[in-house]
PDB file of C-alpha atoms in Angstrom:
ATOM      1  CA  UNK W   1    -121.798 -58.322  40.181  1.00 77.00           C
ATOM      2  CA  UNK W   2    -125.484 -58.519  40.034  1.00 88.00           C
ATOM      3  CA  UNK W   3    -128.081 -58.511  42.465  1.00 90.00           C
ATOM      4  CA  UNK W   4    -128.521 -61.919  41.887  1.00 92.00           C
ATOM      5  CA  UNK W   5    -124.892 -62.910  42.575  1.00 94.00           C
ATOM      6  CA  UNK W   6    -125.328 -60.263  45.587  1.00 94.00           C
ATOM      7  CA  UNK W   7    -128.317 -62.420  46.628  1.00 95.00           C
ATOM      8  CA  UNK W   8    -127.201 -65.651  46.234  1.00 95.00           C
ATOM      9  CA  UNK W   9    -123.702 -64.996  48.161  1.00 96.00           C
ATOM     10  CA  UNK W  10    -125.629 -63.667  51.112  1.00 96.00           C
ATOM     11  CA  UNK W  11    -127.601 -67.124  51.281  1.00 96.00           C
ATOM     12  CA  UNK W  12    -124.210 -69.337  51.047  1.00 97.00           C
ATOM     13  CA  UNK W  13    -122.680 -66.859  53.668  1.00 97.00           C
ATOM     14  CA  UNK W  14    -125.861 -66.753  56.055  1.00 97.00           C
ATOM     15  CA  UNK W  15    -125.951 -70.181  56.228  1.00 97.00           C
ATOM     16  CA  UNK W  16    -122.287 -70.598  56.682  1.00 97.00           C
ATOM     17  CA  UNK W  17    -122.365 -68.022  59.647  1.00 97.00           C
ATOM     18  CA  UNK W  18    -125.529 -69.678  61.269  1.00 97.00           C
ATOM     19  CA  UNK W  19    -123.805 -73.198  61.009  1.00 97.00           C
ATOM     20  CA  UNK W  20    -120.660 -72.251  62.667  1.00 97.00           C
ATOM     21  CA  UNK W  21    -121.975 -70.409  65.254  1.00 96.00           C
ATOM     22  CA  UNK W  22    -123.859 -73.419  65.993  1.00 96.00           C
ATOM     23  CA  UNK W  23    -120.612 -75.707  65.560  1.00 95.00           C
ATOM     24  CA  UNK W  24    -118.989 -73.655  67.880  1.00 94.00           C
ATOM     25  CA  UNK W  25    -121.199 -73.326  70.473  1.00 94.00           C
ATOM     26  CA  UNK W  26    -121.535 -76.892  70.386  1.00 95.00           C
ATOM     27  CA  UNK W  27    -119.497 -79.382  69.309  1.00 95.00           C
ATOM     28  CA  UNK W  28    -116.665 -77.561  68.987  1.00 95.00           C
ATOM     29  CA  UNK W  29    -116.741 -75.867  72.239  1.00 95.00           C
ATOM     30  CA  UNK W  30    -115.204 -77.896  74.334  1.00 95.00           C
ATOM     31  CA  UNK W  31    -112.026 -77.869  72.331  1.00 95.00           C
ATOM     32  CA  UNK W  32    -112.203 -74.148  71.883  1.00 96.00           C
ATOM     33  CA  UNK W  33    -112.522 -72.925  75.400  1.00 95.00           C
ATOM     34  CA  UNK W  34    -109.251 -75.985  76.264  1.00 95.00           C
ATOM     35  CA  UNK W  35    -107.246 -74.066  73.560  1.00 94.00           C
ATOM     36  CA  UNK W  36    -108.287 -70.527  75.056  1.00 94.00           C
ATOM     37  CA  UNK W  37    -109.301 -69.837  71.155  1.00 94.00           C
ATOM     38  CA  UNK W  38    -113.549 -69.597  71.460  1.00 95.00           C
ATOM     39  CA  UNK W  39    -113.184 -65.623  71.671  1.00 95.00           C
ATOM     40  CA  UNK W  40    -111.453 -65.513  68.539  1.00 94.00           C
ATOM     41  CA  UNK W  41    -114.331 -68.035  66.950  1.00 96.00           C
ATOM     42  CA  UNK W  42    -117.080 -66.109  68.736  1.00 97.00           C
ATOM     43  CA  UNK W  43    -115.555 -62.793  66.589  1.00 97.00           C
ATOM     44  CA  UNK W  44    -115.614 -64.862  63.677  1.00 97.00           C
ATOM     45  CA  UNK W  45    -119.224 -65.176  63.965  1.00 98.00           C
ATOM     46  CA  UNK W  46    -120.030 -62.487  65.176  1.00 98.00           C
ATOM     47  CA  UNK W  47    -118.282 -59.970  61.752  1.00 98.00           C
ATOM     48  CA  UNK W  48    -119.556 -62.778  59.584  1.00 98.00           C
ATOM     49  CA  UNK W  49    -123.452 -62.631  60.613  1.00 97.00           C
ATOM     50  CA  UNK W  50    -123.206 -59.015  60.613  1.00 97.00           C
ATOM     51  CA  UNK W  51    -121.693 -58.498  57.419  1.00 98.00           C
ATOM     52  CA  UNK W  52    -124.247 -61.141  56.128  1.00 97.00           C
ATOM     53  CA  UNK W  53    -127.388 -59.201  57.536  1.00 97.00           C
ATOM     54  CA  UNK W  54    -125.548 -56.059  54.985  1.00 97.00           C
ATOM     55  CA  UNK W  55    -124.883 -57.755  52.351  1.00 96.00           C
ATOM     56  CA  UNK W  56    -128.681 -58.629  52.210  1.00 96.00           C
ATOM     57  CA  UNK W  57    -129.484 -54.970  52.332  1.00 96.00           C
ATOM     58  CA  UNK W  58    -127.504 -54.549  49.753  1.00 95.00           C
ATOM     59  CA  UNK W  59    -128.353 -57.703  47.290  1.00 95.00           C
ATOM     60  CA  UNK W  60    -131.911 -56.183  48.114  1.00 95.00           C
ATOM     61  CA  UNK W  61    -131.358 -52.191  47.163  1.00 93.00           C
ATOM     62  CA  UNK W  62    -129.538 -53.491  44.175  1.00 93.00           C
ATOM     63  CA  UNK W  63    -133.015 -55.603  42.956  1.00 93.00           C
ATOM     64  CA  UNK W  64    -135.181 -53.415  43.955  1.00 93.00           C
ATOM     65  CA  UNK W  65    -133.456 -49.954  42.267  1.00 88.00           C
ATOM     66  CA  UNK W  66    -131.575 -52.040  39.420  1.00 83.00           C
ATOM     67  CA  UNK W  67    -128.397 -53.467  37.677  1.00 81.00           C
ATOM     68  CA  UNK W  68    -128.016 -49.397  36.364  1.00 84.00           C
ATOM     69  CA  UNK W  69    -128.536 -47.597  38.965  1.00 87.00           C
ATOM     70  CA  UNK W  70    -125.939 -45.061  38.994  1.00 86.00           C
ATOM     71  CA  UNK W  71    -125.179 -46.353  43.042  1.00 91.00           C
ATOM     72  CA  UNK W  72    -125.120 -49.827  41.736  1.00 92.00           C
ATOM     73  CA  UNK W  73    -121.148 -49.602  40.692  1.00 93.00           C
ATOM     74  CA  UNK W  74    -120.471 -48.182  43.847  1.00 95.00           C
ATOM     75  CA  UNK W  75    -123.031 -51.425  45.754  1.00 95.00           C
ATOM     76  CA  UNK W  76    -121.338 -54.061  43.770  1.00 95.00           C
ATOM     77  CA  UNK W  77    -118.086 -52.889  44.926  1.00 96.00           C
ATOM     78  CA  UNK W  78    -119.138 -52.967  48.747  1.00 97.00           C
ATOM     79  CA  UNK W  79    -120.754 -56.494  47.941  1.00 97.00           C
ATOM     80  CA  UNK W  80    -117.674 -57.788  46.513  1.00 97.00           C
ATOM     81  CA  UNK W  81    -115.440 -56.257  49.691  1.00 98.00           C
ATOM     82  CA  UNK W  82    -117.425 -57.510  52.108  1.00 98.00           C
ATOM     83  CA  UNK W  83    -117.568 -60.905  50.502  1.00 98.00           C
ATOM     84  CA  UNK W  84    -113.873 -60.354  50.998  1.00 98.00           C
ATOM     85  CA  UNK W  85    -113.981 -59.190  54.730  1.00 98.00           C
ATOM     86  CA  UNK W  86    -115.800 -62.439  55.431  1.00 98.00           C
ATOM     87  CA  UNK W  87    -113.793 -64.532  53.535  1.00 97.00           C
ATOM     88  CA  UNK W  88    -110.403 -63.330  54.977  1.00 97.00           C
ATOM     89  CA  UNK W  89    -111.301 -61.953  58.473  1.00 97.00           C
ATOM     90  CA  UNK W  90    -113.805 -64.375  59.279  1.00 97.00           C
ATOM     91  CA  UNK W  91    -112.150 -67.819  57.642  1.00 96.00           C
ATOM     92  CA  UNK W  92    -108.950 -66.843  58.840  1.00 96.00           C
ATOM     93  CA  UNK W  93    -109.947 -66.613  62.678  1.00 96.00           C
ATOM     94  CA  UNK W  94    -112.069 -69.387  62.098  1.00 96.00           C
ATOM     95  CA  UNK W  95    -108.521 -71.254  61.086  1.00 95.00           C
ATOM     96  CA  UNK W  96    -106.470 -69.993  63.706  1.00 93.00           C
ATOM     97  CA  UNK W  97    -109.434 -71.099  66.322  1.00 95.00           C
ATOM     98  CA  UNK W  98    -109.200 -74.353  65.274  1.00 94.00           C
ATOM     99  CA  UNK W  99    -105.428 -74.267  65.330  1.00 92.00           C
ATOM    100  CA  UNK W 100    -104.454 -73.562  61.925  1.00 90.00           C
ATOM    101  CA  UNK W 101    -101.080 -72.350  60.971  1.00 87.00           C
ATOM    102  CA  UNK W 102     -99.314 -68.924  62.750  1.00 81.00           C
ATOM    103  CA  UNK W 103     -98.592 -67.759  59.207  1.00 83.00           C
ATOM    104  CA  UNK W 104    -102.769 -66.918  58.933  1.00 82.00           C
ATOM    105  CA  UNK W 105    -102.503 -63.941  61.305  1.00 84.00           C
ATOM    106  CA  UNK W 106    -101.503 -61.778  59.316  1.00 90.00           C
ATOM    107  CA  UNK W 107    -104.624 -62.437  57.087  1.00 93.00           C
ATOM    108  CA  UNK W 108    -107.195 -61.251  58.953  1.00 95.00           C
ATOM    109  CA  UNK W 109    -106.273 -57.783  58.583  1.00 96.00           C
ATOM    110  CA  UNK W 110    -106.598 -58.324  55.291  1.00 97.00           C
ATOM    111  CA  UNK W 111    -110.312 -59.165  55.739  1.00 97.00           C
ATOM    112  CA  UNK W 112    -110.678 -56.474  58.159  1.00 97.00           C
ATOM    113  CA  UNK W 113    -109.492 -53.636  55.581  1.00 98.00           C
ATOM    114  CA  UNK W 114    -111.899 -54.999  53.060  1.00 98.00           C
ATOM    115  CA  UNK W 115    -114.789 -54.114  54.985  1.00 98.00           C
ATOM    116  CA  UNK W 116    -113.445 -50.841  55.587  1.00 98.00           C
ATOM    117  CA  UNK W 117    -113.214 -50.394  52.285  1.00 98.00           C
ATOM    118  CA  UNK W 118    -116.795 -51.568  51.635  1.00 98.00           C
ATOM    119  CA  UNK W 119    -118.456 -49.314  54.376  1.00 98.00           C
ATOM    120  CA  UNK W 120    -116.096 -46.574  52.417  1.00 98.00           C
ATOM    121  CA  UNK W 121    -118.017 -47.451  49.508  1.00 97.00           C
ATOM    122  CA  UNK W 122    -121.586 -46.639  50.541  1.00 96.00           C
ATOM    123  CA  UNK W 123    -119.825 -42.848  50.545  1.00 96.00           C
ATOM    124  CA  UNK W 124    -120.170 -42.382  47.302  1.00 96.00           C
ATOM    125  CA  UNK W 125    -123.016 -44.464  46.710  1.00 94.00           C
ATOM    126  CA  UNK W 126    -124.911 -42.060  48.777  1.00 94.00           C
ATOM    127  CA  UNK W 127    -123.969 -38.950  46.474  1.00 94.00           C
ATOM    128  CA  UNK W 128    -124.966 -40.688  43.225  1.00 91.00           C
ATOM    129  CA  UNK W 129    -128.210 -41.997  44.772  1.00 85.00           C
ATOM    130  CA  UNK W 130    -130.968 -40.548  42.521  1.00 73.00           C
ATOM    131  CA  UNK W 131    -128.630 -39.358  40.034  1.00 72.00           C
ATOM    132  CA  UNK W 132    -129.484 -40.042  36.498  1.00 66.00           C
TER     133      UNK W 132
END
């Protein structure tokens, strides 16, 4: 994945996060706090700004020190994982807020393990910083 990709997913999931925070503090409200679900969209938004904000940081490190750096692999790989994490953790609570099927539980887990897994990743990216 390149820094571009990196870059241009962090826009598309930015403005996803800002919009649906938005939605649900607005219009969707109403209908979330009848259905006791608007904690479960407020996490949502919450894991999917935050992991926005990173994957910024990284989109950024991976321009700025480039495509072969020897902590790029290890960058792309976190990139791609939290992509994943907001994706699965994210989408599916934002599903099950809005009353999407039972069978979606058990995907958000999912989503949470891929971040894991990314934050794992800056491990090793760390050791081969500055490594030629």
């Amino acid at each position: 994945m390149s820094a571009r990709i990196a870059l241009l997913l962090t826009g598309v999931f930015g403005l996803l996060a800002i919009a649906c925070g938005a939605f649900g503090a607005h219009a969707l409200k109403p209908q979330l706090l009848a259905t006791g679900r608007l904690s479960a969209w407020e996490t949502a938004v919450q894991y999917h700004l935050m992991h926005s904000v990173v994957l910024l940081a990284a989109a950024l490190f991976l321009a700025s020190r480039g495509e072969s750096a020897p902590e790029a692999r290890w960058l792309r790989r976190a990139v791609l994982a939290w992509s994943l994490g907001i994706v699965f953790f994210s989408g599916s609570l934002y599903w099950i807020a809005l009353g999407g099927p039972r069978w979606l539980g058990p995907v958000t887990p999912i989503g949470g393990v891929a971040f894991i897994f990314a934050w794992a990743y800056l491990i090793p990216a760390a050791f081969s910083l500055g490594k030629k």
